[in-house]
């Protein structure tokens, strides 16, 4: 059991790791381990076992040399370690502190100014401080060389080695404000790497604001106090910088130092600082990359960073992560973000009671939103409002549930879908909306359709409810009795499921609820992932992929038609069809279904 500390800030990554090790939460591997595939394979297995943080003391580089910089992975691979990194017992403490700063009692402070002293002091502690000497600049490489840093290649078809926990620092050319973002970086050589900032990110916004052919400063920092890593991925408002938020988390000012070769300020306590520049308009092919949806992100053209200097501590630690099918380290970080900022979301969106974004769905695919329901369709309004709230704009499926619904209970979600969703009136599709760049299910990059599912109890004054509660002038909106809560929701029988299971093209079938069926089927001659990655450049491969996809959809359509012809099929309201690699009766089936169905 890890005991979180009071929020007084870690001075370094080394200090945090030492605290973890003292509690028995670090696994040291002393033998040489290849950074190409082997380190990632070990980290993948350990995180899925709920294991410890791993320090590879002798990371072996692709050229066979042993790096003098230890590689650490799975640092945040549990809720307990992440809470310890942030100095909290519960993640909501962070959001509650933020809300406390967002809603000062102006009337009280105007009458009793001393009441605002603590708030003013907290604001002062959020301002970073500039220093002249820093641990991150103890050593400066005479000949900067990225290939001397232990940077993993984690999946077989990755385009190369990738920095996966980078703190990428850019500067607004007009205001001079600095931003920290986490954008993966592919290593091209000793002095070149990629900058994978997607179009929605601040890094891309800063790049668009600079002049073409101008050398624009950029830095990639590795390590440092864990609060920095959390700040880089936090959904902060534009008027709160990551530097300030890191100071807020630490409860003390973050020291910054001027970069050696670029006009940037970087965190003084980082382990490694890679300095350089990029030229707007200059791009290079980046990828493929095994991503958190369990698929490879395809190749794309992204900016190139030209390295001008590499500085580091005397004894640096190099934190990296592996991204892939959940559970993974990035999933624990993502859940911590959701829980930490829920109080802020409650403050800004008063109808929101609770929110859960499951790590099994890659975070952008599903949001379960518990909403107040005082008037008709209020929960729908709540969901639509959240689609404009920062990173929640990427949400593909929003499920509205009652205020007392336990959002983290998968069985409660199934009950709500079965008992409270009438597809004809409770499914709302919004076409042509903003999507995450990594969403592989859409035929268009950065654009997809969204689905809102209303799984709430109908309030007494809704036209669908009927009875005395309907306002004068409103007519009854004909709704099935089961949807109004008057009778049990209908479904299909076990015999119906047996008939489906007996179909030739069905591998297995299971009823999660009487109206919810999951079917597995063997897909032959479907799209091939390896061919797909080459299809953009090879017209023949592209045609083959399109034909395979069309054939796959045709087979699925035929299977669906057979099922809908069965007697009583009108009571089957949810039908999910997936590949037969899911063992429906296994212990982890529901978790895998969450990923595959969405």
Coordinates of C-alpha atoms in Angstrom, one line a residue:
X1 CA 0.0 0.0 0.0
X2 CA 1.4 3.4 -1.0
X3 CA 0.7 6.3 1.3
X4 CA 0.4 9.6 -0.6
X5 CA 2.3 12.6 0.7
X6 CA 1.2 16.1 1.4
X7 CA 1.3 18.3 -1.8
X8 CA 4.7 19.9 -1.3
X9 CA 6.2 18.8 -4.6
X10 CA 8.8 16.3 -5.7
X11 CA 12.1 17.9 -6.4
X12 CA 13.0 15.4 -9.1
X13 CA 12.0 12.2 -10.8
X14 CA 14.9 10.5 -8.9
X15 CA 13.3 11.5 -5.5
X16 CA 9.9 10.1 -6.6
X17 CA 11.5 6.8 -7.8
X18 CA 13.4 6.5 -4.5
X19 CA 10.1 6.8 -2.6
X20 CA 8.5 4.1 -4.8
X21 CA 11.5 1.9 -4.3
X22 CA 11.4 2.3 -0.5
X23 CA 7.8 1.0 -0.6
X24 CA 8.8 -2.0 -2.7
X25 CA 7.1 -0.7 -5.9
X26 CA 10.1 -0.8 -8.2
X27 CA 11.5 -3.8 -10.2
X28 CA 15.1 -3.4 -11.2
X29 CA 16.4 -5.5 -14.1
X30 CA 20.2 -5.5 -14.0
X31 CA 20.9 -7.5 -17.1
X32 CA 21.2 -5.9 -20.5
X33 CA 17.8 -5.4 -22.2
X34 CA 17.3 -4.3 -25.8
X35 CA 15.4 -1.0 -26.2
X36 CA 14.1 -2.5 -29.5
X37 CA 11.0 -4.6 -28.7
X38 CA 12.4 -6.4 -25.6
X39 CA 11.9 -3.5 -23.1
X40 CA 8.4 -2.8 -24.4
X41 CA 7.5 -6.5 -24.3
X42 CA 8.5 -6.7 -20.6
X43 CA 6.6 -3.5 -19.8
X44 CA 3.5 -4.6 -21.6
X45 CA 3.3 -7.8 -19.6
X46 CA 4.1 -6.2 -16.3
X47 CA 1.5 -3.5 -16.6
X48 CA -1.2 -6.0 -17.6
X49 CA -0.3 -8.0 -14.5
X50 CA -0.7 -4.9 -12.3
X51 CA 3.0 -4.9 -11.7
X52 CA 5.6 -2.5 -10.5
X53 CA 7.5 0.3 -12.1
X54 CA 10.5 -1.1 -14.0
X55 CA 14.0 0.2 -14.2
X56 CA 16.2 -1.2 -16.9
X57 CA 19.7 -0.5 -15.5
X58 CA 21.5 -1.6 -18.7
X59 CA 19.4 -0.6 -21.7
X60 CA 21.0 -1.9 -24.9
X61 CA 20.9 0.5 -27.8
X62 CA 20.3 -0.7 -31.4
X63 CA 24.0 -0.4 -32.2
X64 CA 24.7 -2.9 -29.3
X65 CA 26.1 -0.4 -26.9
X66 CA 24.8 -0.2 -23.3
X67 CA 23.5 3.3 -22.4
X68 CA 24.7 4.9 -19.2
X69 CA 21.1 6.3 -18.8
X70 CA 18.7 3.9 -17.0
X71 CA 15.4 3.5 -18.8
X72 CA 12.2 3.5 -16.6
X73 CA 8.8 2.2 -17.7
X74 CA 5.4 1.6 -16.1
X75 CA 6.1 4.5 -13.7
X76 CA 2.3 5.4 -13.6
X77 CA 1.0 1.9 -14.1
X78 CA -1.4 1.9 -11.2
X79 CA -3.8 4.3 -9.5
X80 CA -1.8 4.1 -6.3
X81 CA 1.5 5.2 -7.9
X82 CA -0.2 8.0 -9.8
X83 CA -1.8 9.3 -6.6
X84 CA 1.5 9.2 -4.9
X85 CA 3.1 11.2 -7.8
X86 CA 0.5 13.9 -7.3
X87 CA 0.5 13.8 -3.5
X88 CA -3.2 13.0 -3.1
X89 CA -5.4 10.4 -1.5
X90 CA -8.1 11.0 -4.1
X91 CA -7.7 12.6 -7.5
X92 CA -10.7 14.8 -6.9
X93 CA -8.6 16.7 -4.3
X94 CA -6.9 18.4 -7.3
X95 CA -10.1 19.6 -8.8
X96 CA -11.5 20.7 -5.5
X97 CA -8.4 22.9 -5.0
X98 CA -8.9 24.4 -8.5
X99 CA -12.6 25.1 -7.9
X100 CA -11.6 26.8 -4.6
X101 CA -9.5 29.2 -6.7
X102 CA -12.2 29.7 -9.3
X103 CA -15.1 30.7 -7.0
X104 CA -13.8 33.2 -4.4
X105 CA -16.5 35.1 -2.5
X106 CA -16.0 38.5 -4.0
X107 CA -18.5 40.2 -1.7
X108 CA -16.8 38.8 1.4
X109 CA -13.3 39.7 0.2
X110 CA -14.4 43.3 -0.6
X111 CA -15.6 43.7 3.0
X112 CA -12.9 41.7 4.6
X113 CA -9.8 41.8 2.4
X114 CA -7.7 39.6 4.7
X115 CA -10.0 36.7 3.7
X116 CA -8.4 36.8 0.3
X117 CA -4.8 36.6 1.6
X118 CA -4.5 32.8 1.3
X119 CA -5.9 32.9 -2.2
X120 CA -3.4 35.6 -3.2
X121 CA -0.5 33.6 -1.7
X122 CA -1.6 30.5 -3.6
X123 CA -1.7 32.5 -6.8
X124 CA 1.9 33.7 -6.1
X125 CA 3.1 30.2 -5.6
X126 CA 1.8 29.3 -9.1
X127 CA 4.1 31.7 -10.8
X128 CA 7.3 29.9 -12.1
X129 CA 10.6 31.3 -11.0
X130 CA 13.6 31.8 -13.3
X131 CA 17.0 30.5 -12.2
X132 CA 20.5 30.8 -13.7
X133 CA 21.8 27.3 -12.9
X134 CA 19.9 24.0 -13.2
X135 CA 20.4 20.3 -12.7
X136 CA 19.2 19.7 -16.3
X137 CA 22.3 21.5 -17.6
X138 CA 24.9 19.8 -15.4
X139 CA 26.3 18.0 -18.5
X140 CA 26.1 19.2 -22.1
X141 CA 26.9 16.7 -24.9
X142 CA 29.8 17.9 -26.9
X143 CA 28.3 16.3 -30.0
X144 CA 24.5 16.1 -29.6
X145 CA 23.4 12.6 -30.5
X146 CA 19.8 11.3 -29.9
X147 CA 20.9 7.7 -30.6
X148 CA 22.8 7.7 -27.2
X149 CA 19.5 8.0 -25.3
X150 CA 17.6 4.7 -24.6
X151 CA 14.5 5.3 -26.7
X152 CA 12.4 2.2 -27.2
X153 CA 10.8 0.7 -30.3
X154 CA 7.8 -1.0 -28.7
X155 CA 5.9 -2.8 -31.6
X156 CA 7.2 -4.8 -34.5
X157 CA 5.8 -2.6 -37.3
X158 CA 6.6 0.7 -35.7
X159 CA 8.4 3.1 -38.0
X160 CA 11.4 3.3 -35.6
X161 CA 12.2 4.4 -32.1
X162 CA 9.7 6.8 -30.5
X163 CA 10.0 9.1 -27.5
X164 CA 6.7 8.3 -25.8
X165 CA 6.7 10.6 -22.7
X166 CA 8.1 13.8 -24.2
X167 CA 7.5 17.2 -22.7
X168 CA 7.5 19.3 -25.9
X169 CA 8.0 23.0 -25.2
X170 CA 6.9 25.6 -27.7
X171 CA 6.3 29.3 -27.6
X172 CA 3.5 31.5 -28.8
X173 CA 5.3 33.8 -31.3
X174 CA 3.0 36.8 -30.4
X175 CA 2.6 36.5 -26.6
X176 CA 5.8 34.6 -25.7
X177 CA 3.7 32.2 -23.6
X178 CA 5.2 28.8 -23.3
X179 CA 3.3 25.6 -23.7
X180 CA 4.1 22.0 -22.7
X181 CA 2.5 19.3 -24.8
X182 CA 3.0 15.6 -25.1
X183 CA 3.5 14.7 -28.7
X184 CA 5.3 11.5 -29.6
X185 CA 8.7 11.9 -31.4
X186 CA 10.2 9.5 -33.9
X187 CA 14.0 9.3 -34.0
X188 CA 15.3 9.8 -37.5
X189 CA 19.0 10.1 -36.7
X190 CA 21.5 11.6 -34.3
X191 CA 20.2 15.2 -34.8
X192 CA 16.7 14.8 -36.2
X193 CA 13.4 13.7 -34.8
X194 CA 9.7 14.1 -35.5
X195 CA 7.0 16.3 -33.8
X196 CA 3.7 14.5 -34.0
X197 CA 1.4 17.3 -33.0
X198 CA -2.1 16.9 -34.3
X199 CA -4.0 19.7 -35.8
X200 CA -6.0 20.3 -32.5
X201 CA -3.0 20.8 -30.3
X202 CA -1.3 24.0 -29.2
X203 CA 2.0 22.9 -30.7
X204 CA 0.3 22.9 -34.2
X205 CA -1.3 26.2 -33.4
X206 CA 2.0 27.8 -32.6
X207 CA 3.5 26.3 -35.7
X208 CA 0.8 27.8 -37.9
X209 CA 1.4 31.2 -36.3
X210 CA 5.1 31.3 -37.4
X211 CA 6.5 32.4 -40.7
X212 CA 7.4 29.8 -43.3
X213 CA 11.1 29.1 -43.6
X214 CA 11.7 30.6 -40.2
X215 CA 13.7 28.6 -37.6
X216 CA 11.3 28.2 -34.7
X217 CA 12.7 27.1 -31.3
X218 CA 11.4 23.9 -29.7
X219 CA 12.6 21.7 -26.8
X220 CA 11.8 18.1 -25.8
X221 CA 12.3 17.5 -22.1
X222 CA 12.5 14.0 -20.5
X223 CA 11.8 13.2 -16.9
X224 CA 11.7 15.8 -14.1
X225 CA 9.1 15.9 -11.3
X226 CA 6.1 13.8 -12.1
X227 CA 3.8 16.8 -11.8
X228 CA 5.3 18.0 -15.0
X229 CA 4.2 14.9 -16.9
X230 CA 0.7 15.3 -15.5
X231 CA 0.6 19.0 -16.5
X232 CA 1.6 18.2 -20.1
X233 CA -1.5 16.0 -20.6
X234 CA -4.0 18.0 -18.4
X235 CA -6.9 19.7 -20.2
X236 CA -6.1 23.2 -19.1
X237 CA -7.8 26.4 -20.1
X238 CA -5.9 28.7 -22.4
X239 CA -5.2 31.2 -19.6
X240 CA -3.5 28.6 -17.3
X241 CA -0.1 27.5 -18.5
X242 CA 1.4 24.1 -17.8
X243 CA 4.2 25.7 -15.9
X244 CA 1.7 27.4 -13.6
X245 CA -0.3 24.2 -13.2
X246 CA 2.8 22.2 -12.3
X247 CA 3.6 24.8 -9.6
X248 CA 0.0 24.5 -8.4
X249 CA 0.3 20.7 -8.1
X250 CA 3.7 21.0 -6.3
X251 CA 2.4 23.8 -4.0
X252 CA 5.7 25.6 -4.8
X253 CA 7.1 27.6 -7.7
X254 CA 8.5 25.6 -10.6
X255 CA 12.1 26.7 -11.4
X256 CA 12.8 27.4 -15.1
X257 CA 16.2 27.9 -16.8
X258 CA 17.1 29.4 -20.1
X259 CA 17.9 26.9 -22.8
X260 CA 21.5 26.9 -23.9
X261 CA 21.0 27.3 -27.7
X262 CA 17.3 28.4 -28.1
X263 CA 15.2 31.3 -26.9
X264 CA 13.1 29.1 -24.6
X265 CA 12.7 28.5 -20.9
X266 CA 12.7 24.9 -19.8
X267 CA 12.0 23.1 -16.4
X268 CA 15.3 23.2 -14.4
X269 CA 14.6 19.8 -12.8
X270 CA 14.2 17.7 -15.9
X271 CA 16.6 14.9 -16.5
X272 CA 17.3 15.6 -20.2
X273 CA 16.6 18.6 -22.4
X274 CA 16.8 18.2 -26.2
X275 CA 17.0 21.7 -27.8
X276 CA 16.4 22.5 -31.4
X277 CA 14.3 24.1 -34.0
X278 CA 11.8 23.3 -36.7
X279 CA 11.0 25.1 -39.9
X280 CA 7.2 25.6 -40.6
X281 CA 6.4 23.8 -43.8
X282 CA 9.2 21.3 -43.6
X283 CA 7.8 17.8 -42.9
X284 CA 9.0 14.2 -43.0
X285 CA 7.1 10.9 -43.1
X286 CA 6.4 9.7 -39.5
X287 CA 5.0 6.4 -38.4
X288 CA 3.5 3.8 -38.4
X289 CA 3.1 3.7 -34.6
X290 CA 1.3 1.1 -32.4
X291 CA -1.3 3.2 -30.7
X292 CA -3.7 3.1 -27.8
X293 CA -6.6 1.8 -29.9
X294 CA -4.7 -1.4 -30.4
X295 CA -4.1 -0.5 -34.1
X296 CA -1.2 1.1 -35.9
X297 CA -1.5 4.8 -36.7
X298 CA -0.6 5.1 -40.3
X299 CA 2.3 7.1 -41.8
X300 CA 1.8 10.8 -42.0
X301 CA 3.7 14.0 -42.7
X302 CA 4.8 15.9 -39.6
X303 CA 7.3 18.6 -38.7
X304 CA 11.0 17.8 -38.2
X305 CA 13.0 18.9 -35.2
X306 CA 16.7 19.7 -35.8
X307 CA 18.7 19.2 -32.6
X308 CA 21.1 21.9 -31.6
X309 CA 22.0 20.8 -28.1
X310 CA 21.4 18.0 -25.5
X311 CA 21.9 18.7 -21.8
X312 CA 21.2 16.4 -18.9
X313 CA 21.7 15.7 -15.2
X314 CA 24.8 13.8 -14.0
X315 CA 22.7 10.7 -13.4
X316 CA 19.5 11.0 -15.5
X317 CA 16.6 8.7 -15.6
X318 CA 14.8 8.2 -18.9
X319 CA 11.0 7.6 -18.5
X320 CA 9.2 6.1 -21.4
X321 CA 5.9 4.2 -21.9
X322 CA 4.3 1.7 -24.2
X323 CA 1.0 2.4 -25.8
X324 CA -1.4 -0.3 -26.9
X325 CA -4.4 -2.4 -25.9
X326 CA -5.6 -1.5 -22.4
X327 CA -4.9 -1.8 -19.6
X328 CA -1.8 0.3 -20.2
X329 CA 0.1 3.0 -18.3
X330 CA -1.4 5.8 -20.4
X331 CA -4.8 4.5 -19.3
X332 CA -4.1 5.1 -15.6
X333 CA -2.9 8.6 -16.5
X334 CA -6.1 9.2 -18.5
X335 CA -8.4 8.0 -15.7
X336 CA -6.5 10.2 -13.2
X337 CA -7.1 13.2 -15.5
X338 CA -10.8 12.5 -15.6
X339 CA -11.2 12.1 -11.9
X340 CA -9.0 15.1 -11.1
X341 CA -11.0 17.5 -13.3
X342 CA -14.5 16.2 -12.5
X343 CA -15.0 18.9 -9.8
X344 CA -14.0 21.6 -12.3
X345 CA -16.5 20.1 -14.8
X346 CA -19.2 20.0 -12.1
X347 CA -18.5 23.7 -11.4
X348 CA -18.6 24.8 -15.1
X349 CA -21.5 22.4 -16.1
X350 CA -23.9 22.4 -13.1
X351 CA -26.0 19.6 -14.6
X352 CA -23.2 17.1 -14.5
X353 CA -23.3 14.9 -11.5
X354 CA -20.7 12.3 -12.4
X355 CA -18.6 11.3 -15.5
X356 CA -16.6 8.3 -16.4
X357 CA -14.4 7.7 -19.5
X358 CA -13.3 4.1 -19.5
X359 CA -9.7 3.4 -20.3
X360 CA -10.8 0.3 -22.2
X361 CA -12.4 2.5 -24.8
X362 CA -9.3 4.6 -25.5
X363 CA -10.9 7.6 -23.6
X364 CA -12.4 9.3 -26.7
X365 CA -14.8 6.5 -27.7
X366 CA -17.2 6.5 -24.7
X367 CA -18.3 8.8 -22.0
X368 CA -20.9 7.8 -19.4
X369 CA -22.5 11.0 -18.1
X370 CA -24.7 11.1 -15.0
X371 CA -26.9 14.2 -15.2
X372 CA -29.6 16.0 -13.3
X373 CA -33.0 15.4 -14.9
X374 CA -35.3 18.1 -13.5
X375 CA -37.0 18.9 -16.8
X376 CA -37.5 17.0 -20.1
X377 CA -34.4 16.0 -22.1
X378 CA -32.1 17.8 -19.6
X379 CA -29.6 15.0 -19.8
X380 CA -29.4 15.3 -23.6
X381 CA -28.6 19.0 -23.2
X382 CA -25.9 18.1 -20.7
X383 CA -24.2 15.7 -23.1
X384 CA -24.3 18.2 -26.0
X385 CA -22.8 20.9 -23.7
X386 CA -19.9 18.6 -22.9
X387 CA -19.0 18.1 -26.5
X388 CA -17.8 21.7 -26.4
X389 CA -15.7 21.2 -23.3
X390 CA -12.0 20.9 -24.2
X391 CA -10.8 17.4 -25.0
X392 CA -14.4 16.1 -24.5
X393 CA -15.0 17.4 -28.1
X394 CA -13.4 14.1 -29.3
X395 CA -16.1 11.9 -27.5
X396 CA -17.7 9.5 -30.0
X397 CA -20.4 8.0 -27.9
X398 CA -22.1 9.8 -25.0
X399 CA -24.4 7.8 -22.7
X400 CA -26.7 9.9 -20.5
X401 CA -27.7 8.2 -17.3
X402 CA -29.6 9.1 -14.1
X403 CA -28.1 11.2 -11.4
X404 CA -27.8 8.3 -9.0
X405 CA -26.3 5.9 -11.6
X406 CA -22.9 4.4 -10.7
X407 CA -21.0 5.4 -13.8
X408 CA -18.1 3.0 -13.2
X409 CA -20.3 0.0 -12.9
X410 CA -20.4 -1.9 -16.2
X411 CA -23.4 -4.0 -15.1
X412 CA -25.3 -0.8 -14.2
X413 CA -24.6 0.4 -17.8
X414 CA -26.0 -2.8 -19.3
X415 CA -29.1 -2.5 -17.1
X416 CA -29.7 1.1 -18.3
X417 CA -29.2 0.2 -22.0
X418 CA -31.7 -2.7 -21.6
X419 CA -34.3 -1.0 -19.4
X420 CA -34.2 2.7 -20.5
X421 CA -33.3 2.9 -24.2
X422 CA -35.9 2.8 -26.9
X423 CA -33.8 3.0 -30.1
X424 CA -36.4 4.8 -32.2
X425 CA -36.4 7.8 -29.9
X426 CA -33.4 7.6 -27.6
X427 CA -30.5 7.4 -30.1
X428 CA -29.4 10.7 -31.5
X429 CA -26.8 10.8 -34.3
X430 CA -24.8 14.0 -35.0
X431 CA -23.0 13.8 -38.3
X432 CA -19.8 15.4 -39.4
X433 CA -18.2 16.3 -36.1
X434 CA -14.7 16.8 -34.7
X435 CA -12.8 13.6 -34.0
X436 CA -9.5 12.5 -32.6
X437 CA -6.9 12.1 -35.3
X438 CA -6.2 8.5 -34.1
X439 CA -9.8 7.4 -34.7
X440 CA -9.4 4.6 -37.2
X441 CA -13.1 3.8 -37.6
X442 CA -13.8 6.9 -39.6
X443 CA -13.1 7.2 -43.4
X444 CA -12.0 10.8 -42.8
X445 CA -9.2 12.1 -40.7
X446 CA -10.3 14.4 -37.8
X447 CA -14.0 14.0 -38.7
X448 CA -16.6 11.4 -37.5
X449 CA -20.2 11.0 -36.5
X450 CA -21.2 11.1 -32.9
X451 CA -23.9 9.1 -31.1
X452 CA -25.8 10.3 -28.0
X453 CA -27.7 7.5 -26.1
X454 CA -30.4 8.7 -23.7
X455 CA -30.5 6.0 -21.0
X456 CA -32.3 8.1 -18.3
X457 CA -35.6 7.6 -16.5
X458 CA -38.3 9.7 -18.2
X459 CA -39.1 12.6 -15.8
X460 CA -42.7 13.2 -14.7
X461 CA -43.1 16.3 -16.9
X462 CA -41.9 14.8 -20.1
X463 CA -44.5 14.3 -22.9
X464 CA -43.5 10.7 -23.2
X465 CA -44.4 10.0 -19.5
X466 CA -48.1 10.7 -19.8
X467 CA -50.4 11.3 -16.9
X468 CA -51.0 14.4 -14.8
X469 CA -47.4 15.7 -15.0
X470 CA -47.6 16.8 -18.6
X471 CA -47.8 20.6 -18.9
X472 CA -51.0 22.1 -20.3
X473 CA -51.0 22.2 -24.0
X474 CA -48.6 19.3 -24.4
X475 CA -50.0 16.1 -25.9
X476 CA -48.9 12.6 -25.0
X477 CA -45.9 11.4 -27.0
X478 CA -46.7 7.7 -27.5
X479 CA -44.0 5.7 -25.8
X480 CA -43.9 2.0 -25.0
X481 CA -45.0 1.1 -21.5
X482 CA -41.7 -0.5 -20.6
X483 CA -39.8 2.7 -21.5
X484 CA -42.2 4.6 -19.2
X485 CA -41.2 2.2 -16.4
X486 CA -44.7 0.6 -16.2
X487 CA -43.6 -2.9 -17.1
X488 CA -40.4 -4.8 -17.4
X489 CA -38.4 -4.2 -20.6
X490 CA -38.9 -7.0 -23.2
X491 CA -36.2 -9.2 -24.6
X492 CA -35.4 -12.5 -26.3
X493 CA -35.2 -15.9 -24.7
X494 CA -32.3 -18.3 -24.2
X495 CA -33.8 -20.4 -27.0
X496 CA -33.5 -17.4 -29.3
X497 CA -29.8 -17.1 -28.4
X498 CA -29.4 -20.9 -29.1
X499 CA -30.9 -20.5 -32.6
X500 CA -28.4 -17.7 -33.3
X501 CA -25.5 -19.7 -32.0
X502 CA -26.5 -22.6 -34.3
X503 CA -26.1 -20.5 -37.4
X504 CA -23.3 -21.6 -39.6
X505 CA -21.4 -18.3 -39.6
X506 CA -21.7 -17.7 -35.9
X507 CA -18.8 -18.8 -33.7
X508 CA -20.5 -18.0 -30.4
X509 CA -23.4 -15.8 -29.0
X510 CA -24.2 -14.6 -25.6
X511 CA -27.0 -12.5 -24.0
X512 CA -25.6 -9.8 -21.8
X513 CA -29.2 -8.7 -21.0
X514 CA -32.5 -10.0 -22.5
X515 CA -32.3 -7.3 -25.2
X516 CA -28.5 -7.2 -25.7
X517 CA -26.7 -9.9 -27.7
X518 CA -23.1 -10.2 -28.6
X519 CA -22.1 -12.5 -31.5
X520 CA -18.6 -13.5 -32.6
X521 CA -17.9 -14.6 -36.1
X522 CA -14.9 -15.7 -38.1
X523 CA -13.9 -13.0 -40.7
X524 CA -12.1 -14.5 -43.6
X525 CA -10.5 -12.4 -46.4
X526 CA -11.0 -9.3 -44.4
X527 CA -8.7 -6.2 -44.6
X528 CA -5.1 -6.8 -43.7
X529 CA -3.4 -4.4 -41.4
X530 CA 0.0 -4.7 -43.0
X531 CA -1.3 -4.2 -46.5
X532 CA -3.4 -1.3 -45.1
X533 CA -0.3 0.6 -44.0
X534 CA 1.0 0.5 -47.6
X535 CA -2.3 1.1 -49.3
X536 CA -1.9 4.9 -49.4
X537 CA 1.2 4.6 -51.8
X538 CA 0.2 1.5 -53.6
X539 CA -3.0 1.7 -55.7
X540 CA -3.3 -2.1 -56.0
X541 CA -3.1 -2.5 -52.3
X542 CA -5.7 0.2 -51.9
X543 CA -8.1 -1.5 -54.2
X544 CA -7.5 -4.9 -52.4
X545 CA -8.3 -3.2 -49.1
X546 CA -11.5 -1.7 -50.3
X547 CA -12.7 -4.9 -51.9
X548 CA -11.9 -6.8 -48.6
X549 CA -13.8 -4.3 -46.5
X550 CA -16.8 -4.5 -48.9
X551 CA -16.8 -8.3 -48.7
X552 CA -16.6 -8.1 -44.9
X553 CA -19.5 -5.7 -44.6
X554 CA -21.5 -7.9 -47.0
X555 CA -21.0 -11.0 -44.8
X556 CA -22.0 -9.1 -41.7
X557 CA -25.1 -7.7 -43.4
X558 CA -26.1 -11.3 -44.4
X559 CA -25.7 -12.5 -40.8
X560 CA -27.8 -9.6 -39.5
X561 CA -30.6 -10.3 -42.0
X562 CA -30.7 -14.0 -40.9
X563 CA -31.1 -12.9 -37.2
X564 CA -33.8 -10.3 -37.9
X565 CA -35.8 -13.0 -39.7
X566 CA -36.1 -15.0 -36.5
X567 CA -39.4 -14.9 -34.5
X568 CA -39.3 -12.4 -31.6
X569 CA -36.3 -10.6 -33.1
X570 CA -38.1 -7.2 -32.6
X571 CA -37.3 -7.5 -28.9
X572 CA -33.5 -7.7 -29.6
X573 CA -32.6 -4.0 -29.4
X574 CA -28.8 -4.3 -29.2
X575 CA -26.8 -6.5 -31.5
X576 CA -23.0 -6.4 -31.4
X577 CA -21.0 -8.5 -33.9
X578 CA -17.2 -8.8 -33.4
X579 CA -14.3 -11.1 -34.3
X580 CA -14.1 -14.6 -32.9
X581 CA -10.8 -13.9 -31.0
X582 CA -13.0 -12.7 -28.1
X583 CA -13.9 -15.6 -25.8
X584 CA -17.3 -14.5 -24.7
X585 CA -17.4 -16.6 -21.5
X586 CA -13.9 -15.7 -20.3
X587 CA -13.3 -13.5 -17.2
X588 CA -12.0 -10.5 -19.2
X589 CA -14.5 -10.7 -22.0
X590 CA -16.5 -7.6 -21.0
X591 CA -13.3 -5.4 -20.9
X592 CA -12.3 -6.6 -24.4
X593 CA -15.8 -6.1 -25.7
X594 CA -15.8 -2.5 -24.5
X595 CA -12.7 -1.9 -26.6
X596 CA -13.9 -3.8 -29.7
X597 CA -17.5 -2.7 -29.8
X598 CA -16.6 1.0 -29.7

